[in-house]
Amino acid sequence: MTATLTFTPPDTPVGDSLFFSALTGLLPLLVFFVLLGVFKVKTHWCAIISLLVALAVAIVGFGMPTSLALLSATQGLAFGFMPILYIIIAAVWLYNLTEESGRSADVRASFNVVGRGDRRIQGLLIAFSFCGLLEGLAGFGAPVAIVAAMLVTIGVPPIKAALATIVGNAINVGFGAMAIPVTTAGRLGGAEPTKVAWMMGHMTPIIAVCVPLLVLAILDGIRGVKQLWPAAIVSGAVTAFGHFWVASYFSYELTAVVASLLGFAAVSLLLLVWHPATPQDARTESSTKLTGQRAALALLPYWLVVIVFGVAKLWTLGIDVPKALSSTDLSFPWPGLDGNLLNAAGEPVGSTVFQFQWLSSPGTLLAITALIVSVVYGATSSGGMFPFSFGRGIATLGKTIVNLRIAILTIAVVMALAYVMNFSGQTAAIGRWMAGAGMAFVFISPVLGWLGTAVTGSATSANALFATLQSTAASQVGADPALLLGANTIGGGLGKIISPQNLAIASGAVGEKNAEPLILRKALPFSLALLVVLALITGSAHMLS
């Protein structure tokens, strides 16, 4: 009878040295970043090669049994698909229904009505509020492509459109695609995602207040700020309140969605009583004759998703909906892995138990919303202008999956890489070594998320790579792990401003080929300045705690 293999991650497996053990553990990440940043290898191939390196390091360098290393990768793949990719696919499908139904023009016309024909106000609403709304629903580059193109359509110069979009989008990236980066950080970092979100909800408002002023400055310089600062202040303050309240007390998955809707509504109400002077060169006109019904239908996916999530998260009258949904959750030990991974005390670790959400998953709630939208769009063509059918709605799901196929592969493999590094002890070794910086690590912790997203283009991937490291370092220096996990996530959003993938998407969306270097030069100061602010916020929060 063969004895069951067990494994306890060693502290200093390489040369009995923490430095060399950490350096060995860094190899998969170094390979990933060098292949991507230096040799321009496609991201999915970087992830696959780095996974193979991580497996080799786990088995040879850290002494992990081959079977347990491979099983760690399979659990990571499973987590990548459920819940992460399930939510992403459902979110992008919901957005794509607006495009597929042809109602996107009505969305733009709605902004023209609200913005009273002022291109700068429209630009602020689109680059900050609407982009944040799309980021909260879909993320993964789609909001930047859509919004940058919309800004050019209303007459914003291409480079300004690209810059306003990537700066306006940054603060919501951490809560993107139903806050997948937050969920990832919490699950892999050993903290409750709700606590990570709570911490972020107390940090992001400080930055959110400033971003609309930056967007106005990009769109129209000092003149725009002087003439429209009330709109920027209202937009930023109300959005900041939305981040604080939703992330802390409502449903963190909806933070970017609800906060952006609140900011949009606040500016709309402000413009009912405040009428700024609009220079002739900033005026716009729309040929679309918009009715209330068409506006409501065009925006249906966005307001309906808030209602669906609100019911699922808060409804307790007669039936406790949140409890009923969560009662369907399943958890089961990962076969061959659970009970065989031990901590330093010789006890089985709990992270090998797989949590399977079904009805309570944000992906299911998004899918329900998308099905309702498909039914409504199929039954209401607005006088034959927008012919649609439920079948086309379902077909849109198929197209969405096909279009996301590379992203699906990349994210699943990155999660497998993260699990191998975490379970083998590679990430813990790196974290213990970096914690040698002491208190200084708290201030520099956001830089990890910033660098990770700047290189990979994904805050989710950056959190998958660094969440356990942040958590380990936090325990070493006496910081709250949720604080550093939140800082890593927010820093990822700021790093996305200069991500090559993001720059390429923005450049292509505005029709300016090879404009990435120019956009980067203009965007880098914004990204660095906001990163410094975040570092100060993180350090101050730790000292006050």
CSV table of C-alpha atoms in Angstrom, one decimal, residues 77-296:
chain,number,residue,atom,x,y,z
A,77,LEU,CA,-7.7,26.5,-13.2
A,78,ALA,CA,-11.0,25.6,-11.6
A,79,PHE,CA,-11.0,28.9,-9.6
A,80,GLY,CA,-10.2,30.7,-12.8
A,81,PHE,CA,-13.3,29.4,-14.5
A,82,MET,CA,-15.6,29.5,-11.5
A,83,PRO,CA,-16.3,32.2,-10.4
A,84,ILE,CA,-13.9,34.5,-12.2
A,85,LEU,CA,-14.5,33.7,-15.9
A,86,TYR,CA,-18.1,32.9,-15.3
A,87,ILE,CA,-18.6,36.5,-14.1
A,88,ILE,CA,-16.5,38.1,-16.8
A,89,ILE,CA,-18.3,36.3,-19.6
A,90,ALA,CA,-21.7,37.1,-18.2
A,91,ALA,CA,-20.7,40.8,-17.7
A,92,VAL,CA,-19.4,41.3,-21.2
A,93,TRP,CA,-22.4,39.5,-22.7
A,94,LEU,CA,-24.7,41.9,-20.9
A,95,TYR,CA,-22.9,44.9,-22.3
A,96,ASN,CA,-22.7,43.4,-25.8
A,97,LEU,CA,-26.5,43.2,-25.9
A,98,THR,CA,-26.6,47.0,-26.1
A,99,GLU,CA,-24.2,47.0,-29.1
A,100,GLU,CA,-25.8,44.0,-30.8
A,101,SER,CA,-29.3,45.5,-30.5
A,102,GLY,CA,-28.1,48.7,-32.2
A,103,ARG,CA,-29.2,50.9,-29.2
A,104,SER,CA,-25.7,52.2,-28.5
A,105,ALA,CA,-26.5,55.4,-30.6
A,106,ASP,CA,-29.3,56.1,-28.2
A,107,VAL,CA,-26.9,55.8,-25.3
A,108,ARG,CA,-24.7,58.5,-26.8
A,109,ALA,CA,-27.8,60.7,-27.5
A,110,SER,CA,-28.7,60.4,-23.9
A,111,PHE,CA,-25.4,61.9,-22.9
A,112,ASN,CA,-26.0,64.8,-25.3
A,113,VAL,CA,-29.3,65.6,-23.7
A,114,VAL,CA,-27.9,65.4,-20.2
A,115,GLY,CA,-24.8,67.4,-21.1
A,116,ARG,CA,-26.9,70.2,-22.7
A,117,GLY,CA,-24.8,70.2,-25.8
A,118,ASP,CA,-21.6,71.0,-24.0
A,119,ARG,CA,-18.8,68.7,-25.3
A,120,ARG,CA,-16.8,69.0,-22.1
A,121,ILE,CA,-19.6,68.0,-19.8
A,122,GLN,CA,-20.4,65.1,-22.1
A,123,GLY,CA,-16.7,64.1,-22.1
A,124,LEU,CA,-16.7,64.2,-18.3
A,125,LEU,CA,-19.8,62.1,-18.0
A,126,ILE,CA,-18.6,59.6,-20.6
A,127,ALA,CA,-14.9,59.4,-19.6
A,128,PHE,CA,-15.6,59.1,-15.8
A,129,SER,CA,-19.2,58.0,-15.1
A,130,PHE,CA,-20.0,56.0,-18.2
A,131,CYS,CA,-16.6,54.4,-18.4
A,132,GLY,CA,-16.8,53.6,-14.7
A,133,LEU,CA,-20.2,52.0,-15.3
A,134,LEU,CA,-18.8,49.8,-18.1
A,135,GLU,CA,-15.7,49.0,-16.1
A,136,GLY,CA,-17.9,47.8,-13.3
A,137,LEU,CA,-19.9,45.6,-15.6
A,138,ALA,CA,-17.4,44.3,-18.1
A,139,GLY,CA,-13.8,45.5,-17.6
A,140,PHE,CA,-10.8,43.9,-19.4
A,141,GLY,CA,-10.3,46.6,-22.0
A,142,ALA,CA,-13.8,46.9,-23.3
A,143,PRO,CA,-14.7,50.2,-21.5
A,144,VAL,CA,-11.5,51.9,-22.8
A,145,ALA,CA,-12.2,50.9,-26.4
A,146,ILE,CA,-15.9,51.9,-26.3
A,147,VAL,CA,-15.5,55.2,-24.4
A,148,ALA,CA,-12.5,56.5,-26.3
A,149,ALA,CA,-14.3,55.9,-29.6
A,150,MET,CA,-17.4,57.7,-28.1
A,151,LEU,CA,-15.4,60.7,-27.2
A,152,VAL,CA,-14.0,61.0,-30.7
A,153,THR,CA,-17.5,60.7,-32.0
A,154,ILE,CA,-18.7,63.8,-30.1
A,155,GLY,CA,-15.7,65.8,-31.3
A,156,VAL,CA,-12.9,65.4,-28.8
A,157,PRO,CA,-9.5,65.3,-30.4
A,158,PRO,CA,-8.1,61.7,-30.6
A,159,ILE,CA,-5.2,62.0,-28.2
A,160,LYS,CA,-7.2,63.9,-25.7
A,161,ALA,CA,-10.0,61.3,-26.0
A,162,ALA,CA,-7.5,58.5,-25.3
A,163,LEU,CA,-5.9,60.2,-22.4
A,164,ALA,CA,-9.2,61.3,-20.7
A,165,THR,CA,-10.5,57.7,-21.0
A,166,ILE,CA,-7.5,55.9,-19.5
A,167,VAL,CA,-7.2,58.5,-16.6
A,168,GLY,CA,-11.0,58.6,-16.0
A,169,ASN,CA,-11.2,54.8,-15.9
A,170,ALA,CA,-8.3,54.1,-13.5
A,171,ILE,CA,-10.1,54.5,-10.1
A,172,ASN,CA,-12.8,51.9,-11.0
A,173,VAL,CA,-10.5,49.2,-12.4
A,174,GLY,CA,-10.1,47.6,-8.9
A,175,PHE,CA,-13.9,47.2,-8.8
A,176,GLY,CA,-14.0,46.1,-12.5
A,177,ALA,CA,-16.1,43.2,-13.9
A,178,MET,CA,-18.2,42.9,-10.7
A,179,ALA,CA,-15.1,43.5,-8.6
A,180,ILE,CA,-13.3,40.4,-9.7
A,181,PRO,CA,-9.9,41.9,-8.7
A,182,VAL,CA,-11.3,42.3,-5.1
A,183,THR,CA,-12.6,38.7,-5.0
A,184,THR,CA,-9.3,37.4,-6.3
A,185,ALA,CA,-7.3,39.4,-3.8
A,186,GLY,CA,-9.4,38.2,-0.9
A,187,ARG,CA,-9.6,34.6,-1.9
A,188,LEU,CA,-5.9,34.2,-2.6
A,189,GLY,CA,-4.7,36.6,0.2
A,190,GLY,CA,-6.6,34.8,2.9
A,191,ALA,CA,-8.9,37.7,3.7
A,192,GLU,CA,-12.6,38.1,3.3
A,193,PRO,CA,-13.3,40.0,0.0
A,194,THR,CA,-15.8,42.1,1.8
A,195,LYS,CA,-13.1,43.3,4.2
A,196,VAL,CA,-10.8,44.1,1.3
A,197,ALA,CA,-13.6,46.0,-0.4
A,198,TRP,CA,-14.4,47.8,2.9
A,199,MET,CA,-10.7,49.0,3.1
A,200,MET,CA,-10.7,50.1,-0.5
A,201,GLY,CA,-14.0,52.0,0.0
A,202,HIS,CA,-12.2,54.1,2.6
A,203,MET,CA,-9.2,54.7,0.3
A,204,THR,CA,-10.6,55.2,-3.2
A,205,PRO,CA,-12.8,58.2,-2.4
A,206,ILE,CA,-9.8,60.5,-1.8
A,207,ILE,CA,-8.6,59.8,-5.4
A,208,ALA,CA,-12.1,59.7,-6.9
A,209,VAL,CA,-12.7,63.3,-5.8
A,210,CYS,CA,-9.7,64.5,-7.9
A,211,VAL,CA,-10.2,62.5,-11.1
A,212,PRO,CA,-13.0,64.5,-12.7
A,213,LEU,CA,-10.9,67.7,-12.4
A,214,LEU,CA,-8.1,65.9,-14.1
A,215,VAL,CA,-10.4,64.8,-16.9
A,216,LEU,CA,-11.7,68.4,-17.4
A,217,ALA,CA,-8.1,69.6,-17.5
A,218,ILE,CA,-7.3,67.0,-20.2
A,219,LEU,CA,-10.3,67.9,-22.2
A,220,ASP,CA,-10.2,71.7,-22.1
A,221,GLY,CA,-7.2,72.8,-20.0
A,222,ILE,CA,-7.5,75.6,-17.5
A,223,ARG,CA,-10.5,77.1,-19.2
A,224,GLY,CA,-12.5,73.9,-18.8
A,225,VAL,CA,-11.6,73.6,-15.1
A,226,LYS,CA,-12.5,77.3,-14.4
A,227,GLN,CA,-15.9,77.1,-16.2
A,228,LEU,CA,-17.0,73.6,-15.2
A,229,TRP,CA,-15.4,73.0,-11.8
A,230,PRO,CA,-18.8,72.7,-10.0
A,231,ALA,CA,-19.7,69.7,-12.3
A,232,ALA,CA,-16.4,68.1,-11.6
A,233,ILE,CA,-16.7,68.6,-7.8
A,234,VAL,CA,-20.2,67.2,-7.7
A,235,SER,CA,-19.3,64.3,-10.0
A,236,GLY,CA,-16.2,63.4,-7.9
A,237,ALA,CA,-17.8,63.9,-4.5
A,238,VAL,CA,-20.9,61.9,-5.2
A,239,THR,CA,-18.9,59.1,-6.9
A,240,ALA,CA,-16.5,59.1,-3.9
A,241,PHE,CA,-19.5,58.7,-1.6
A,242,GLY,CA,-20.8,55.8,-3.8
A,243,HIS,CA,-17.4,54.0,-3.5
A,244,PHE,CA,-17.5,54.5,0.3
A,245,TRP,CA,-21.1,53.4,0.8
A,246,VAL,CA,-21.4,50.6,-1.7
A,247,ALA,CA,-18.1,48.9,-1.0
A,248,SER,CA,-18.6,49.1,2.7
A,249,TYR,CA,-22.4,48.6,3.3
A,250,PHE,CA,-24.2,47.4,0.1
A,251,SER,CA,-22.6,45.0,-2.4
A,252,TYR,CA,-19.0,45.5,-3.2
A,253,GLU,CA,-19.4,43.8,-6.6
A,254,LEU,CA,-21.6,46.8,-7.6
A,255,THR,CA,-19.2,49.5,-6.3
A,256,ALA,CA,-18.2,50.9,-9.7
A,257,VAL,CA,-21.6,50.5,-11.2
A,258,VAL,CA,-23.6,52.2,-8.5
A,259,ALA,CA,-21.0,54.9,-7.7
A,260,SER,CA,-20.8,55.8,-11.4
A,261,LEU,CA,-24.6,55.9,-11.8
A,262,LEU,CA,-24.9,58.2,-8.7
A,263,GLY,CA,-22.2,60.5,-10.1
A,264,PHE,CA,-24.0,60.6,-13.5
A,265,ALA,CA,-27.4,61.4,-11.8
A,266,ALA,CA,-25.8,64.1,-9.6
A,267,VAL,CA,-24.4,66.0,-12.5
A,268,SER,CA,-27.7,65.6,-14.3
A,269,LEU,CA,-29.6,67.2,-11.4
A,270,LEU,CA,-27.0,69.9,-11.1
A,271,LEU,CA,-27.5,70.9,-14.7
A,272,LEU,CA,-31.2,71.4,-14.0
A,273,VAL,CA,-30.3,74.4,-11.8
A,274,TRP,CA,-26.9,75.4,-13.1
A,275,HIS,CA,-26.3,76.5,-16.6
A,276,PRO,CA,-22.6,77.0,-17.4
A,277,ALA,CA,-21.4,79.1,-20.3
A,278,THR,CA,-20.5,76.9,-23.3
A,279,PRO,CA,-18.0,78.4,-25.8
A,280,GLN,CA,-19.0,77.9,-29.4
A,281,ASP,CA,-16.1,75.6,-30.1
A,282,ALA,CA,-17.3,73.3,-27.3
A,283,ARG,CA,-20.9,72.9,-28.5
A,284,THR,CA,-22.4,69.7,-29.9
A,285,GLU,CA,-25.6,68.7,-31.6
A,286,SER,CA,-27.3,65.3,-32.0
A,287,SER,CA,-29.4,64.3,-34.9
A,288,THR,CA,-31.0,61.5,-32.9
A,289,LYS,CA,-34.6,62.2,-31.8
A,290,LEU,CA,-34.6,60.5,-28.5
A,291,THR,CA,-37.8,59.6,-26.6
A,292,GLY,CA,-38.0,58.7,-22.9
A,293,GLN,CA,-38.8,55.1,-23.8
A,294,ARG,CA,-35.8,54.7,-26.1
A,295,ALA,CA,-33.5,56.3,-23.5
A,296,ALA,CA,-34.8,53.9,-20.8
